[in-house]
GROMACS .gro file of C-alpha atoms in nm:
model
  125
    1UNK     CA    1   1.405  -3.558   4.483
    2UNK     CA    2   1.302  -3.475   4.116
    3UNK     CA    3   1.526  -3.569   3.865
    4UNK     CA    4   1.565  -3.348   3.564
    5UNK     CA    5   1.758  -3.467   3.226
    6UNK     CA    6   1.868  -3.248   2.990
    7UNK     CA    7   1.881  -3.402   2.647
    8UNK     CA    8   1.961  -3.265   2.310
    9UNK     CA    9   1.618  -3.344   2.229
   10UNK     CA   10   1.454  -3.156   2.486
   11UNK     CA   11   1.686  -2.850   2.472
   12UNK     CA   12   1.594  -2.863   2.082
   13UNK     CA   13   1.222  -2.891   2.199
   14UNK     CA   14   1.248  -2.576   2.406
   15UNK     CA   15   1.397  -2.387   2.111
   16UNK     CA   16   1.152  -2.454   1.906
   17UNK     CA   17   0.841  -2.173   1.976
   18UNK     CA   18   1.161  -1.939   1.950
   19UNK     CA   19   1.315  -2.040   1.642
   20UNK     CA   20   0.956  -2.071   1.497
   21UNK     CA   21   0.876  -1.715   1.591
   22UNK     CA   22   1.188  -1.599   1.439
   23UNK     CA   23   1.140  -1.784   1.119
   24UNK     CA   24   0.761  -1.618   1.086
   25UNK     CA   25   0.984  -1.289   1.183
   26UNK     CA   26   1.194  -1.332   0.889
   27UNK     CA   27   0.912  -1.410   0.672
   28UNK     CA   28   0.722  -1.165   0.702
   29UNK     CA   29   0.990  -0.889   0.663
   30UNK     CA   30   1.114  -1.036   0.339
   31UNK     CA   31   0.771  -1.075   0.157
   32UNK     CA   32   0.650  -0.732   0.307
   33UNK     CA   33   0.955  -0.567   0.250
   34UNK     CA   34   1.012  -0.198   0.375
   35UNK     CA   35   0.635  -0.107   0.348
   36UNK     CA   36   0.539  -0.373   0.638
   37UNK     CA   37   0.685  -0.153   0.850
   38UNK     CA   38   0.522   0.167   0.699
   39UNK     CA   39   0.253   0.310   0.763
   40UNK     CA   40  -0.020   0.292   0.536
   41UNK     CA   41  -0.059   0.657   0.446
   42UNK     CA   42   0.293   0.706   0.432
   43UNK     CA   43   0.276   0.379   0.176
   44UNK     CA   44  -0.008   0.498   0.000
   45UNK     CA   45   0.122   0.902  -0.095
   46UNK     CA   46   0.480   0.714  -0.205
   47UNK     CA   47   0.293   0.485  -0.428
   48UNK     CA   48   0.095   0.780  -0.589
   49UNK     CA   49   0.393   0.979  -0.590
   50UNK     CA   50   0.573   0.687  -0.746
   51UNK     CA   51   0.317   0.560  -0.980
   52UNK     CA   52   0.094   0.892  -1.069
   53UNK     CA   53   0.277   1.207  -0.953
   54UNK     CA   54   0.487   1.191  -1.277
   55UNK     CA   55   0.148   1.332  -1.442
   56UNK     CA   56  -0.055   1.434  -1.170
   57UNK     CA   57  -0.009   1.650  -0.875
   58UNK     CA   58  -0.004   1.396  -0.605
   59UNK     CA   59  -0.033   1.600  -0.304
   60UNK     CA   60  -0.263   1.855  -0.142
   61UNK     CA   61  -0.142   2.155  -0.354
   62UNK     CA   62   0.074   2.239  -0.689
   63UNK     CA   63   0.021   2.187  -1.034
   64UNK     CA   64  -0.015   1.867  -1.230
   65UNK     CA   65   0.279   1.785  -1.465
   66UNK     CA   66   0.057   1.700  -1.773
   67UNK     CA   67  -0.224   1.958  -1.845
   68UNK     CA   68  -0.443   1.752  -1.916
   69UNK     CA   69  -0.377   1.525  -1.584
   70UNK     CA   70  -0.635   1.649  -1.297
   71UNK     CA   71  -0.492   1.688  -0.968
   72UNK     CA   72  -0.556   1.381  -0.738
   73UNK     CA   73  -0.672   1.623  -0.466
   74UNK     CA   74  -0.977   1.645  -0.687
   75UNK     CA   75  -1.066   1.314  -0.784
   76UNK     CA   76  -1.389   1.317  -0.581
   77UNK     CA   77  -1.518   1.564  -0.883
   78UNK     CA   78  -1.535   1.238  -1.091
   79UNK     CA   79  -1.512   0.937  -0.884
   80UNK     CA   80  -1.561   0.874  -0.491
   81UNK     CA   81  -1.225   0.723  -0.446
   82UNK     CA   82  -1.303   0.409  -0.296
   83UNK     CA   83  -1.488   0.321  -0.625
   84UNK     CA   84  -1.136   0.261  -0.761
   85UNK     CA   85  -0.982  -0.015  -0.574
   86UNK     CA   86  -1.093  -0.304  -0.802
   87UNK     CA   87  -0.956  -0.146  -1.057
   88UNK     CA   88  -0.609  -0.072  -0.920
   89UNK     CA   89  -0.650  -0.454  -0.775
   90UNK     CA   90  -0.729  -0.612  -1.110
   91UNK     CA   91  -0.544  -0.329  -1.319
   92UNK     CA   92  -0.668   0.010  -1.378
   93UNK     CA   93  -0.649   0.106  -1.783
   94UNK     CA   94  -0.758   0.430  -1.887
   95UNK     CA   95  -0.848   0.518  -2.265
   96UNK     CA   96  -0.533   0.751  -2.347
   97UNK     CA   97  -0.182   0.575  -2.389
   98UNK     CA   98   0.012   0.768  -2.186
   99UNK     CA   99  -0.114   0.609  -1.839
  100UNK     CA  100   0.039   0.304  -1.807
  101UNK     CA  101  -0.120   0.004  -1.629
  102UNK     CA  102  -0.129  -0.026  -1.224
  103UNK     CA  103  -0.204  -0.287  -1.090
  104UNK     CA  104  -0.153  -0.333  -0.648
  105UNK     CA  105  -0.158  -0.627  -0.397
  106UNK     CA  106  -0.447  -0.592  -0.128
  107UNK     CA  107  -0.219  -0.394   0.112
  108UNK     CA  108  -0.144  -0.148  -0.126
  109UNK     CA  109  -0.477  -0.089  -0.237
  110UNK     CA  110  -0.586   0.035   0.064
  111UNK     CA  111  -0.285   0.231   0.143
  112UNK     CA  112  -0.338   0.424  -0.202
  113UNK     CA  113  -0.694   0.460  -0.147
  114UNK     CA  114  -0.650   0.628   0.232
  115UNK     CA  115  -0.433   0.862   0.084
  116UNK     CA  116  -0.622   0.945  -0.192
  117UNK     CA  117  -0.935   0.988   0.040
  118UNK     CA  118  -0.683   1.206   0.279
  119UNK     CA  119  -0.569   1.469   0.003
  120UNK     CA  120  -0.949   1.523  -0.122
  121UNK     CA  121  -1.006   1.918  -0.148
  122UNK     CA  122  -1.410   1.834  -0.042
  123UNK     CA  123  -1.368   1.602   0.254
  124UNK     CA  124  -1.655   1.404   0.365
  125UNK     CA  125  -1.865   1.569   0.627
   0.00000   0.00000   0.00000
């Protein structure tokens, strides 16, 4: 006959992958936030829509705000937009002082970077 002895120690024991796992759980959703459950082009055109689409026109079509804004759609015409996630890692600062500062976490980055890449009016072929 095999004995078995619950304890309040070994019950704890046993809850302990669970409660870890929930704890991570937790973690995670608090320091990601909404956008760890987003999808990263979904993050990445609210972050340009946020951040640049008071000036620019953020999206695949319309008008840019400012005149003298380009559309994002045709950022390829003067940058391949990869080239630009240092800069909107470390802080992207243009010469005119109506664009603020931007300045992403890793995640981010990429996200606005995929969806810049995405809206480009010459696509890569």
């Amino acid at each position: 006959m095999v004995k078995v002895e619950t304890t309040a120690m070994s019950v704890h024991e046993a809850m302990r992958p669970s409660l870890a796992a929930a704890l991570a759980l937790a973690l995670a959703a608090a320091i990601g936030g909404p956008a760890a459950a987003q999808p990263p082009a979904d993050r990445g055109e609210e972050l340009v829509t946020r951040h640049c689409g008071g000036c620019h026109a953020a999206g695949r079509e319309g008008a840019s705000r400012e005149p003298a804004a380009p559309p994002l759609r045709e950022l390829h015409r003067r940058y391949d937009p990869e080239l630009l996630a240092e800069a909107l890692a470390e802080g992207l600062l243009t010469g005119h002082p109506m664009m603020p500062e931007f300045r992403f976490p890793p995640a981010d980055v990429r996200a606005v970077i995929d969806y810049l890449k995405s809206i480009q009016t010459k696509q890569p072929g």
